[in-house]
Short mmCIF file of C-alpha atoms in Angstrom, two decimals:
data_model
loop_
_atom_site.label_atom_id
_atom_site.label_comp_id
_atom_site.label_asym_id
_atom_site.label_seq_id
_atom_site.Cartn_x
_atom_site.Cartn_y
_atom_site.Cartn_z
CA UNK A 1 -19.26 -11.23 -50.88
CA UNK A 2 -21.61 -12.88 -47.76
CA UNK A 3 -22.43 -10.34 -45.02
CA UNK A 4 -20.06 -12.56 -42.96
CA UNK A 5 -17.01 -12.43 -45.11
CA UNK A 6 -17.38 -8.58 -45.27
CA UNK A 7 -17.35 -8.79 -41.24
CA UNK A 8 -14.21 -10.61 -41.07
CA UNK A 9 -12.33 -8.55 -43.47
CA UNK A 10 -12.59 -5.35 -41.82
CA UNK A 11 -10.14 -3.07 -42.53
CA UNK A 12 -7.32 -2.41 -39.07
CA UNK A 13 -8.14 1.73 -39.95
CA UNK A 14 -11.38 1.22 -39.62
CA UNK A 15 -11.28 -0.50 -36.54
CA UNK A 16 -8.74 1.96 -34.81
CA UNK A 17 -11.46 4.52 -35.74
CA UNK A 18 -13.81 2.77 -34.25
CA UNK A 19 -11.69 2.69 -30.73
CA UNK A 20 -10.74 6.26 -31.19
CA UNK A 21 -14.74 6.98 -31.08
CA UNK A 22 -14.67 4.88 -28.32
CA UNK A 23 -12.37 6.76 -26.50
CA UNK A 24 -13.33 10.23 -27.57
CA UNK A 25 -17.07 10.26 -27.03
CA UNK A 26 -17.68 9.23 -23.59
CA UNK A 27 -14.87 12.13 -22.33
CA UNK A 28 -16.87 14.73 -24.08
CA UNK A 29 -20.56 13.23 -23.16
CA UNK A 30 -20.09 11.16 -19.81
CA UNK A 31 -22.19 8.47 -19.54
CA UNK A 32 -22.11 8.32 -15.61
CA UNK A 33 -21.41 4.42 -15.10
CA UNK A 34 -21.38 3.50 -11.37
CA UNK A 35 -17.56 2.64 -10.50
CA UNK A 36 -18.12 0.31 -7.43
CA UNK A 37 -15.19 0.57 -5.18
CA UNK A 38 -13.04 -2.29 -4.74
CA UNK A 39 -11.14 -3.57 -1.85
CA UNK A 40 -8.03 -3.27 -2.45
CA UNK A 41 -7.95 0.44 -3.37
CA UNK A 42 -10.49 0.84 0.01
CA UNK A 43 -7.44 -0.54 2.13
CA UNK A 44 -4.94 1.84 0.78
CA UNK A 45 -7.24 4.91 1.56
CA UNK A 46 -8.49 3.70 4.88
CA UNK A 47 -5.20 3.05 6.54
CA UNK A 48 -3.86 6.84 5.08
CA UNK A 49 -7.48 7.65 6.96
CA UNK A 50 -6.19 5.93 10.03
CA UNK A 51 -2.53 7.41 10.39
CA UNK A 52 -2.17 9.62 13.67
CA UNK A 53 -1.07 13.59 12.44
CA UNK A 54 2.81 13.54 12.01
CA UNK A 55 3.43 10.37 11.03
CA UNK A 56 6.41 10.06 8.73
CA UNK A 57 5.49 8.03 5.69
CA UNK A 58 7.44 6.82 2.78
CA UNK A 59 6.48 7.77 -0.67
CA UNK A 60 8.42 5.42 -3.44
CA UNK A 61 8.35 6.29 -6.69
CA UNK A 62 9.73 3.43 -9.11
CA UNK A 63 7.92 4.49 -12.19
CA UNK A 64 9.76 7.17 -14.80
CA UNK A 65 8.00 9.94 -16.08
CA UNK A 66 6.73 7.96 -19.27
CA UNK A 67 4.24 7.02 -16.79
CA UNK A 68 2.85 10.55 -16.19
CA UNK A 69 0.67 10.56 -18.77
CA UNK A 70 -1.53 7.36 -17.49
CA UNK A 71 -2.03 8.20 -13.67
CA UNK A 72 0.34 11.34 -12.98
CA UNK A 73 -2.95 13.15 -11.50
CA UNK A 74 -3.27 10.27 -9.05
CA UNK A 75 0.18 10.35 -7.92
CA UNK A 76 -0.34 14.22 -7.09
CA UNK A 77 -4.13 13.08 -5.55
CA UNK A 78 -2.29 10.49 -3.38
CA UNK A 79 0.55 13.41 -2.39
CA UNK A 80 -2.38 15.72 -1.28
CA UNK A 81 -4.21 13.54 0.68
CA UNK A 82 -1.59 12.45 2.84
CA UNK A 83 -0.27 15.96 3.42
CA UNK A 84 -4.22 16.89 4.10
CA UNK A 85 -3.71 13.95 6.45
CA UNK A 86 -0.47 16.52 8.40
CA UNK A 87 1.46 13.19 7.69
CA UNK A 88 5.37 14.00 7.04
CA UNK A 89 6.17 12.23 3.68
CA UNK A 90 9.64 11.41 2.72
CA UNK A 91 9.67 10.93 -1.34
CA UNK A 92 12.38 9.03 -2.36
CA UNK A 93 12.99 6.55 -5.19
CA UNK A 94 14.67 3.24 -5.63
CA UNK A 95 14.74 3.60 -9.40
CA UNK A 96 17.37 5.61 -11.41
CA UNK A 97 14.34 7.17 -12.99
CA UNK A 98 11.89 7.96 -10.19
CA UNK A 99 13.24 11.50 -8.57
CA UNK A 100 12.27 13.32 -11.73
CA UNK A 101 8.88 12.19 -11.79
CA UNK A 102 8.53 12.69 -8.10
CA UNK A 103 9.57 16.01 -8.51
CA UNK A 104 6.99 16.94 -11.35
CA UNK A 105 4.47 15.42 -8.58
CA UNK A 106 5.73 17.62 -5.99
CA UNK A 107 5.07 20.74 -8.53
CA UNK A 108 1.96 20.08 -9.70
CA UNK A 109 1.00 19.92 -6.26
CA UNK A 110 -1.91 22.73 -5.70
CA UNK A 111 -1.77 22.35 -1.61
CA UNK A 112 0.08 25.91 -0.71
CA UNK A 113 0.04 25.32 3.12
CA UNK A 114 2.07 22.28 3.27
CA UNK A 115 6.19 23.57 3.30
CA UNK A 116 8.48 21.64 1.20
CA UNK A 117 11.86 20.66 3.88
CA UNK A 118 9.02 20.68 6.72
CA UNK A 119 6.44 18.50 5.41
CA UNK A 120 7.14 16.43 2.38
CA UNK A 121 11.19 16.08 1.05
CA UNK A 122 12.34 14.59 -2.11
CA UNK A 123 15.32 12.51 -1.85
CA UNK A 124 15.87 11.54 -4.88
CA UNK A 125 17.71 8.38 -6.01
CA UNK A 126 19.28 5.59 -3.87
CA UNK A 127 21.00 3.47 -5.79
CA UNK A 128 22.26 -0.17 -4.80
CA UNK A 129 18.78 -2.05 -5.66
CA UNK A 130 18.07 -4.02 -2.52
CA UNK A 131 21.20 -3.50 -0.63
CA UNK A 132 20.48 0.45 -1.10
CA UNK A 133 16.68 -0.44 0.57
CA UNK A 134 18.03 -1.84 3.52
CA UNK A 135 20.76 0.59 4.38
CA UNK A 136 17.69 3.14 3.67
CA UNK A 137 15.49 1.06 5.80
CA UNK A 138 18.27 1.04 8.40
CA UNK A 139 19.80 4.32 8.42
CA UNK A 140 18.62 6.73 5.77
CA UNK A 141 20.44 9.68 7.20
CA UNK A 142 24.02 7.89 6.28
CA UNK A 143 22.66 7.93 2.95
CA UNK A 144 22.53 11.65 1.52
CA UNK A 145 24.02 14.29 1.90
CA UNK A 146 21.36 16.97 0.15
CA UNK A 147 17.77 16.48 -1.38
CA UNK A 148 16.97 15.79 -5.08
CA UNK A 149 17.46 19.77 -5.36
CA UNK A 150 20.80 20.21 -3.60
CA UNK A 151 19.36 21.72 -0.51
CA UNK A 152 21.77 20.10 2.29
CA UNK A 153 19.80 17.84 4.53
CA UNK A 154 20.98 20.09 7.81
CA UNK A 155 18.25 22.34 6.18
CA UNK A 156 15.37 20.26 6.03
CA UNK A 157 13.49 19.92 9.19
CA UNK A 158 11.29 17.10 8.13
CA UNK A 159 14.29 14.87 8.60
CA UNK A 160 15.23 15.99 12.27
CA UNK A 161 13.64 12.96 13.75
CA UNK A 162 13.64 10.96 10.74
CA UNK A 163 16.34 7.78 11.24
CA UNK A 164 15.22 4.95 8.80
CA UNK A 165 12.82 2.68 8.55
CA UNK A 166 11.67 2.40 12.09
CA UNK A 167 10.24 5.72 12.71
CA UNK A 168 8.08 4.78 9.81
CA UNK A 169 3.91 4.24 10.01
CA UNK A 170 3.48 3.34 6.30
CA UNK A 171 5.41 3.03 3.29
CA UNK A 172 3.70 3.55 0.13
CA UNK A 173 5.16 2.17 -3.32
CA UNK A 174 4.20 3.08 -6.79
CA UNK A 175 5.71 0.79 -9.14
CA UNK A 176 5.94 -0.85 -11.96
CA UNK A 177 7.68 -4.41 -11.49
CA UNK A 178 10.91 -4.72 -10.35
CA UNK A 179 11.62 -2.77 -7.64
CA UNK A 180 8.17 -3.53 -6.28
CA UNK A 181 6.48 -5.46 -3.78
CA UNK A 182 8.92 -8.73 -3.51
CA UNK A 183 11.29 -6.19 -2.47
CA UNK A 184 9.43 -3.81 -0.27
CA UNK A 185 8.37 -6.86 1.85
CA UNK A 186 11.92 -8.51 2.14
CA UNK A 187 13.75 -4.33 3.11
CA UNK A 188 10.68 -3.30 4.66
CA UNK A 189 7.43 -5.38 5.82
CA UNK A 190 9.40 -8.35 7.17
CA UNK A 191 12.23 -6.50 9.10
CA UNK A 192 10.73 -3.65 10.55
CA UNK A 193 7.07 -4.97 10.37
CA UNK A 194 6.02 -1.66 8.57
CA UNK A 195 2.44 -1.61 6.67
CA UNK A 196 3.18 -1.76 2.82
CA UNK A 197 0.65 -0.54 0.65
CA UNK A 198 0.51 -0.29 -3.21
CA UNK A 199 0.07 3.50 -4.25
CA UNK A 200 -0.09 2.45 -7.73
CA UNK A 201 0.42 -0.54 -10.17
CA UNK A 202 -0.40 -1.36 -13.39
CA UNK A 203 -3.39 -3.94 -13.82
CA UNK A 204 -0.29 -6.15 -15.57
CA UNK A 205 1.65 -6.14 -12.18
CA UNK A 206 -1.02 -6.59 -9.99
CA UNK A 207 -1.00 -10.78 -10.56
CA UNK A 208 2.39 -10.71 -8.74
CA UNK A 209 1.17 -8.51 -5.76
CA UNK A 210 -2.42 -10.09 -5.37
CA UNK A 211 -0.58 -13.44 -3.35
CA UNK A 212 1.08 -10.62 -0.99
CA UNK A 213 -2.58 -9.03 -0.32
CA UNK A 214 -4.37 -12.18 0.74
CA UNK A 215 -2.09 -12.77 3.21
CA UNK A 216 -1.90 -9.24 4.61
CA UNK A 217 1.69 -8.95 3.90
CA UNK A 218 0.66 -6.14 2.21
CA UNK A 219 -2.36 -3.99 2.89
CA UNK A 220 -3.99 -3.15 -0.67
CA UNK A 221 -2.92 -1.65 -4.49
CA UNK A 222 -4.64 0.85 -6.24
CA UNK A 223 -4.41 -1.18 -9.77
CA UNK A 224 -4.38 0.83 -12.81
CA UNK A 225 -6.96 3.65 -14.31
CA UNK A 226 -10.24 1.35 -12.21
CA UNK A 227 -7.85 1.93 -8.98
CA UNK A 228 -7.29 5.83 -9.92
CA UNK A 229 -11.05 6.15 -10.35
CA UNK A 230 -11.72 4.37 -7.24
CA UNK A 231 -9.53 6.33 -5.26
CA UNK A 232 -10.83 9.74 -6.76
CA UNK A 233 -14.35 8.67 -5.51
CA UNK A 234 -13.09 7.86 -1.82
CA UNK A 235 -11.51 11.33 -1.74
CA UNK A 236 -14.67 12.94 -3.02
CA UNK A 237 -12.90 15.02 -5.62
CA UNK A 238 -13.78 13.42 -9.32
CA UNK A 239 -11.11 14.26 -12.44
CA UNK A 240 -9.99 12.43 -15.13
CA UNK A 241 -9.65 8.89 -14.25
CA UNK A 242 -13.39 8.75 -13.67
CA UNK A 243 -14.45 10.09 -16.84
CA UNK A 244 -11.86 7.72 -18.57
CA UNK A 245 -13.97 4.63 -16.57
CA UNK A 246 -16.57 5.60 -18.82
CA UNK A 247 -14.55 5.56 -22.39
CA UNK A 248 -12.57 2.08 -20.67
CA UNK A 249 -16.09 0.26 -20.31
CA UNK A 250 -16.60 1.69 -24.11
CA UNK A 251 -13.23 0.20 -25.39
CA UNK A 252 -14.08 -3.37 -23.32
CA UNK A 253 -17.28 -3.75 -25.70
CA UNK A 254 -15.29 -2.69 -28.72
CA UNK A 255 -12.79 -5.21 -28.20
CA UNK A 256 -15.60 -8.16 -26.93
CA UNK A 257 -17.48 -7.52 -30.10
CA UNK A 258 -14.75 -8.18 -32.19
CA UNK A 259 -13.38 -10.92 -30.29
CA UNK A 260 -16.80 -12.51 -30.81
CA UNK A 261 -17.08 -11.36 -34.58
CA UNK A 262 -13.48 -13.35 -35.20
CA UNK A 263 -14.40 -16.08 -33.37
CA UNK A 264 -17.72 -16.17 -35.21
CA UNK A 265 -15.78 -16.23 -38.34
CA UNK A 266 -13.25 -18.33 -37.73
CA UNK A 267 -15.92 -21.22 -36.59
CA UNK A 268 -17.71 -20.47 -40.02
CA UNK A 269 -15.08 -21.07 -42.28
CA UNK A 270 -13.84 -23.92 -39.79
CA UNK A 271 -17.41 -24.99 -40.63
CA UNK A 272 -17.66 -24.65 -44.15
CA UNK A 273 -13.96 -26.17 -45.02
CA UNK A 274 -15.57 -29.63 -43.44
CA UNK A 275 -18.82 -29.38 -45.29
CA UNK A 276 -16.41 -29.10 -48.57
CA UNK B 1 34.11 -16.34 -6.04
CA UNK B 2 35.56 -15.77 -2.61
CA UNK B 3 34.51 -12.57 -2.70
CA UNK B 4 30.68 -13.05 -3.28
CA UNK B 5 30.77 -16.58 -0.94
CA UNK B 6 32.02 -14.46 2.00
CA UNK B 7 30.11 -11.83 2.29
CA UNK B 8 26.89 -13.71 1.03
CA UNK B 9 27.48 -15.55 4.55
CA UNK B 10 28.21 -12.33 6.12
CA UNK B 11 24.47 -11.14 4.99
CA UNK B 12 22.77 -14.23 5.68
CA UNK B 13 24.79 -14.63 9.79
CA UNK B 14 24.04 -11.19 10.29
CA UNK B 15 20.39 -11.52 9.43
CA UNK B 16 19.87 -14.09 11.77
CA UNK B 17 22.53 -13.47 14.38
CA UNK B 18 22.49 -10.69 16.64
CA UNK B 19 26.28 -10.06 16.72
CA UNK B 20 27.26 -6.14 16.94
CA UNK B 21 30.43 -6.49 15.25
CA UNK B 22 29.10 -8.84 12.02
CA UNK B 23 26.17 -6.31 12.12
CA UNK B 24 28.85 -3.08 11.47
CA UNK B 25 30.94 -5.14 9.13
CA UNK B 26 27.24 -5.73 7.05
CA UNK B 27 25.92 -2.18 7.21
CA UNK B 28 29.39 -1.35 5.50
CA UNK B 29 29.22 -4.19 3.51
CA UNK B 30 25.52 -2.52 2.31
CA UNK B 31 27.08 1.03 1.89
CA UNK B 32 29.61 0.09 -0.52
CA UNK B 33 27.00 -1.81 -2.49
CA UNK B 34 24.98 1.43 -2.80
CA UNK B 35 28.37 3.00 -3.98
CA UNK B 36 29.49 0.12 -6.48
CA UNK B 37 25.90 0.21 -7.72
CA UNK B 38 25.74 3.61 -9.05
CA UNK B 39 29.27 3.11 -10.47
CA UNK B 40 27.55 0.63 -12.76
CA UNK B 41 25.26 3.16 -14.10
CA UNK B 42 28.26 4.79 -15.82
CA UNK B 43 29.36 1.38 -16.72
CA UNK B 44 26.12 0.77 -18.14
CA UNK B 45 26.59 4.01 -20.55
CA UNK B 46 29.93 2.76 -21.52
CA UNK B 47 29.07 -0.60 -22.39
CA UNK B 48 26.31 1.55 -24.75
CA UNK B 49 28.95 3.08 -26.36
CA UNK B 50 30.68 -0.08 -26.80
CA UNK B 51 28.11 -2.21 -28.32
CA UNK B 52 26.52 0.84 -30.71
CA UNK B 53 30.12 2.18 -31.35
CA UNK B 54 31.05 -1.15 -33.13
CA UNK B 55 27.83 -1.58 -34.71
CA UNK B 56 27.95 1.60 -36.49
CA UNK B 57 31.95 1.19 -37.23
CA UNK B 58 30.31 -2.31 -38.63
CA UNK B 59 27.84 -0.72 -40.66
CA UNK B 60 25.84 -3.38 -39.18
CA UNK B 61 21.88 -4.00 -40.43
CA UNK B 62 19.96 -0.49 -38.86
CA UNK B 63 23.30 1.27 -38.00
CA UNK B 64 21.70 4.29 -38.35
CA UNK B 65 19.36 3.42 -35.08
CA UNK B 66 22.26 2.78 -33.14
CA UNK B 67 23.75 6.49 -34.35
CA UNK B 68 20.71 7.86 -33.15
CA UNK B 69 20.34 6.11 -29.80
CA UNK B 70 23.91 7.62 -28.91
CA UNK B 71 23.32 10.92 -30.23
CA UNK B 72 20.21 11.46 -27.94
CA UNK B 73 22.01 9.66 -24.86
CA UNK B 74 25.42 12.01 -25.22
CA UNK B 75 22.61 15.21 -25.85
CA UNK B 76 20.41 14.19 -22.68
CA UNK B 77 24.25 13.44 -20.62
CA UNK B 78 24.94 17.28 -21.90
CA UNK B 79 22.02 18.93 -21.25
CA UNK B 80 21.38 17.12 -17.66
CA UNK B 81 25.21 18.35 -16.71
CA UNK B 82 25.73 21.03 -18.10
CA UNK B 83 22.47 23.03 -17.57
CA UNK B 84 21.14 20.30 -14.70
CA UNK B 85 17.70 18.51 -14.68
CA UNK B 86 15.50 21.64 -13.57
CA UNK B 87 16.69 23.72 -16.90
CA UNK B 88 14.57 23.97 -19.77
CA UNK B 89 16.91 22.27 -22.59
CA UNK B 90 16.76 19.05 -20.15
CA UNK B 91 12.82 19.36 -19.16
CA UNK B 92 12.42 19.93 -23.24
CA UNK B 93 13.88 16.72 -23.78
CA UNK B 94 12.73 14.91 -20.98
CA UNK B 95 9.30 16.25 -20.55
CA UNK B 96 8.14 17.09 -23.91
CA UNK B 97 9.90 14.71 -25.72
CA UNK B 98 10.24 11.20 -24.08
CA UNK B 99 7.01 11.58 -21.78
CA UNK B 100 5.11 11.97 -24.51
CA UNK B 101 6.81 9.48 -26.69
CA UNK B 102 6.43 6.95 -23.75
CA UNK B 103 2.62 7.62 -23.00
CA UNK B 104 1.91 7.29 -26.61
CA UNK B 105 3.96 3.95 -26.85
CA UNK B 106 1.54 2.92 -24.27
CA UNK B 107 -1.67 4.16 -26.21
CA UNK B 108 -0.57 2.39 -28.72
CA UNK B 109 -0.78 -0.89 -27.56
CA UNK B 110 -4.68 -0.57 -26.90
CA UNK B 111 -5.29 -0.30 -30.67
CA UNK B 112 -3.22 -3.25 -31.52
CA UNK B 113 -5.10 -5.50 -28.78
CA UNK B 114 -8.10 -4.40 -30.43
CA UNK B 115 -6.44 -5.65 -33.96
CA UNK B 116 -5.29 -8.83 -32.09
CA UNK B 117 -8.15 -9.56 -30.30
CA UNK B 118 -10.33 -9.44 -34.21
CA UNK B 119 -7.44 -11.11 -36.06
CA UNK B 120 -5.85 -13.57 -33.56
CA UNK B 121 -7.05 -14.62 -30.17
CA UNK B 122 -8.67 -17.85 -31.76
CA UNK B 123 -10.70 -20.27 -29.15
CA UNK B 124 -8.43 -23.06 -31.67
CA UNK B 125 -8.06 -25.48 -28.73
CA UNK B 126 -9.15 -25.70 -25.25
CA UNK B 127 -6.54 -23.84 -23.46
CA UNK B 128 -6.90 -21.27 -26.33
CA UNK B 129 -10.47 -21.18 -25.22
CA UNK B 130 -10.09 -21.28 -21.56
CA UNK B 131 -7.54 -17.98 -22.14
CA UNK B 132 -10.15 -16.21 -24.05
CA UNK B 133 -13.17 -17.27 -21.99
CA UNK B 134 -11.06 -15.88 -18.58
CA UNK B 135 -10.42 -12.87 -20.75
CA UNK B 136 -14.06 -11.69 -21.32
CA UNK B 137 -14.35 -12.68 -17.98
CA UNK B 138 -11.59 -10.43 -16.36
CA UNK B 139 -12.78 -7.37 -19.27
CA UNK B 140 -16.35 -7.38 -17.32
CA UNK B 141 -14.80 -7.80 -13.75
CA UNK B 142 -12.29 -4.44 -14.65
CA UNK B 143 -14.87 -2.16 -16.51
CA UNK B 144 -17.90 -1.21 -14.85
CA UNK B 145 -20.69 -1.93 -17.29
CA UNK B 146 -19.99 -5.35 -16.43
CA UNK B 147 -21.11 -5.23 -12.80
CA UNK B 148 -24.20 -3.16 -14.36
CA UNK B 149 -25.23 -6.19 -16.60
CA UNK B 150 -24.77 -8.69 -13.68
CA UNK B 151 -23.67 -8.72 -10.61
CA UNK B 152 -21.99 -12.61 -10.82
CA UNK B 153 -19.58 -10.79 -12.97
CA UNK B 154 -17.80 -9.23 -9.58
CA UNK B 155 -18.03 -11.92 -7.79
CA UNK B 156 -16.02 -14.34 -10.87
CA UNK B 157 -13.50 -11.59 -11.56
CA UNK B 158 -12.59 -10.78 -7.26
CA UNK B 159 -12.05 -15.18 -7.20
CA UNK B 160 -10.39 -15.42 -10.49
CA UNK B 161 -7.86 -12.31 -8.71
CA UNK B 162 -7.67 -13.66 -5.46
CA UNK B 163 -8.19 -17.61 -5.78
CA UNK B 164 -7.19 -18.56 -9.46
CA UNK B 165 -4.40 -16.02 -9.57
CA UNK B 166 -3.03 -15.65 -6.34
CA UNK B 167 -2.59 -19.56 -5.62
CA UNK B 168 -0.83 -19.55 -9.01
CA UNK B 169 1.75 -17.00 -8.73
CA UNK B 170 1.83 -17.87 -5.15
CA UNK B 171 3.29 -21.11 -6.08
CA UNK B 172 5.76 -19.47 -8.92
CA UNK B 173 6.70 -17.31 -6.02
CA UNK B 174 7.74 -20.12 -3.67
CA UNK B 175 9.38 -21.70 -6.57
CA UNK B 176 11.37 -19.14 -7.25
CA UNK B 177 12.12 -18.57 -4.03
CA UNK B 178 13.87 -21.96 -3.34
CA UNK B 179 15.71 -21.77 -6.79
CA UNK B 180 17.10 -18.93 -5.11
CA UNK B 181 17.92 -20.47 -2.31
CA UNK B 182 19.79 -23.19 -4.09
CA UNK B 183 21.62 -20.76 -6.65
CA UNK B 184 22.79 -18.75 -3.09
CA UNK B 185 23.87 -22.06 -1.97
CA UNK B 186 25.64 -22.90 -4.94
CA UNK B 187 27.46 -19.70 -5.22
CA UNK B 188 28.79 -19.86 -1.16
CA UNK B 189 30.04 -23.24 -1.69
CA UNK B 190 32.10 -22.36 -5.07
CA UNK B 191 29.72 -23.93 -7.28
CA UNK B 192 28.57 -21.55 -9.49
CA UNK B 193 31.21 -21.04 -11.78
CA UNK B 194 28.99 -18.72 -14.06
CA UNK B 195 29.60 -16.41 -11.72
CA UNK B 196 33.14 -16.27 -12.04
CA UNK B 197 32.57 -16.05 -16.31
CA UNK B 198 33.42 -19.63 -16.53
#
């Protein structure tokens, strides 16, 4: 068997061995790859940067909790820099499955200072898709009754002065699709001309949201496990998504070179079947 | 029909007419929504139990999937009432059960784009070749040894994003937009009789 043929009959365990490698030995020796920091996540730090103290902004969660696993350290990271900010963040979640995950954020918090009811709330799920945005957007208050934990909302102070969507500075979506930005500009951008910014997205969403950032209708995204990174760099506080840049950058060769290698091959026979 | 034509136009005066009265009628108009909308939820779950019920009274190909996909719902229904989300029988199941199952269904798609990209992505034609070509591109735009082995490599990937992409999608958005338009047309004028399951 030619060298060749042995290259393009390699065997799917050992190339999912290969990736595992790939994966595995950059996290345990870090190769220290510079991570330059793009735009868009620079916009969504800068204007949390520029928010006066006591602004009330609005966390969305969209995303379920199968997403804790790939950036559930930069949801908490975002959570702690805007209370570090003394910003009053309403959590709330247009998506059945976002109040759980929101409150797994809110305990894996490791600010102590910041009071739950005085400066961050979760309120859980409002249902109604767009129609439940708007009334949000327009009167919030008219919309619960309690928190996420049952606490009646007479008890939290946070939401004393807190009437919809026009006491709000910034509203900041994580999401995964659908609710996501279409929707956050039509409830919330375009009505009450509040800045929308992209707390998280997947690198798979971000083709749908990039039209929305060039024309400023929405400020910047932190996109994906490059965005996390990014964003863990601006803060000054490194953790995992920077070490993962190195094993991603690892795992982009893998997959080139074999890319190549089949394309190689497939050229070759291509090649060989006309010279028969 | 009626229904949806009259209080589409409701919506639509409302959002362009400042009239107090249509704007109270809309806000309750809204309300309700957010209450019909959670109703579905539940109807959702029903219409579960409908379509898996029969398929396992069937004996249908795989009925045993369906069995297990309503055993786990009824448990999770259970556990979240009767004990409430913050127990531990409901975190076990949510937490240490589906996270976990969902980040590793996610994992898992890295190693089969790493069997796809050695077995399949073919440059076989020139679009084929055009996909792959914008793929390397995009893999040395995202990761950053690509920026390490030339610079250009930023600059291609941030006007593939913002020029190549965002023109495109801009224009499926406006598209979109106007088919929305029409259908909302459609549907206040009586017109859409899909609507009304006909």
């Amino acid at each position: 068997m030619s060298l060749l043929k042995k290259l393009m009959e390699i065997d799917n365990r050992i190339l999912y061995l290969l990736m595992f490698v790939a994966i595995i030995v950059p996290m345990l020796k870090p190769i220290g790859l510079p991570i330059p920091i793009s735009q868009y996540t620079a916009e969504v730090y800068n204007k949390i940067e520029d928010l006066d103290s006591g602004s009330y902004v609005i966390y969305s969660m969209e995303l379920g909790i199968s997403s804790w696993p790939w950036a559930g350290e930069h949801f908490v990271l975002t959570l702690e820099h805007l209370l570090s900010r003394n910003l009053k963040v309403i959590c709330v979640s247009f998506s059945a499955s976002g109040p759980y995950l929101l409150e797994k954020v809110i305990q894996n918090l490791k600010t102590t200072e910041k009071v739950y009811g005085v400066d961050y709330v979760n309120l859980g799920f409002v249902s109604g898709g767009e129609a439940g945005m708007s009334s949000f957007a327009r009167d919030a208050n008219t919309l619960f009754t309690t928190d996420f934990g049952g606490t009646p909302i007479e008890e939290l102070s946070i939401l004393e002065s807190f009437t919809g969507a026009n006491d709000v500075s910034l509203f900041l979506g994580f999401t995964g699709g659908t609710p996501g930005a279409d929707e956050y500009i039509r409830q919330f951008q375009a009505p009450y001309e509040i800045p929308v910014a992209i707390g998280w997205c997947s690198s798979g969403t971000i083709p749908s949201i990039a039209p929305y950032i060039e024309s400023r209708q929405i400020l910047g995204a932190v996109v994906d496990m490059k965005g996390c990174a990014e964003y863990e760099l601006l803060r000054g506080k490194p953790g995992p998504f920077i070490a993962g840049m190195d094993s991603q950058s690892l795992v982009y060769v893998l997959v080139l070179s074999v890319l190549i290698l089949g394309n190689i091959g497939f050229f070759a026979e291509k090649r060989s079947e006309k010279n028969v | 029909m009626l229904i949806t034509a009259v209080i589409v136009s409701l919506i639509v005066f409302e959002y362009f007419f400042d009239v107090p009265a249509a704007t109270t009628v809309s806000e309750n108009v809204q309300r309700w929504a957010v209450v019909v909308m959670a109703f579905t939820l539940g109807l959702g779950a029903i219409n579960l139990f409908q379509i898996h019920g029969a398929k396992v009274l069937r004996k249908d190909k795989e009925w045993y999937l369906s069995v297990w996909l309503l055993f786990i719902m009824v448990l999770t229904i259970v556990f979240g009432i009767v004990s409430g989300p913050f127990e531990d029988s409901f975190r076990f199941l949510y937490e240490d059960v589906f996270m976990h199952l969902g980040g590793t269904a996610t994992a898992l798609q890295g190693f089969f784009i790493l069997s796809a990209a050695y077995r399949t992505f073919r440059a076989r034609n020139l679009d084929a070749a055009f996909l792959i070509g914008a793929g390397i591109l995009m893999c040395f735009y995202q990761a950053p040894f690509g920026v390490l082995i030339w610079k250009g490599f930023d600059v291609i990937g941030s006007w593939l994003f913002t020029v190549a992409v965002s023109s495109a999608f801009r224009g499926i958005i406006i598209g979109s937009a106007i088919g929305a338009m029409a259908v909302g047309v459609r549907i206040v004028l009586g017109r859409e009789k899909g609507l009304a399951g006909g």
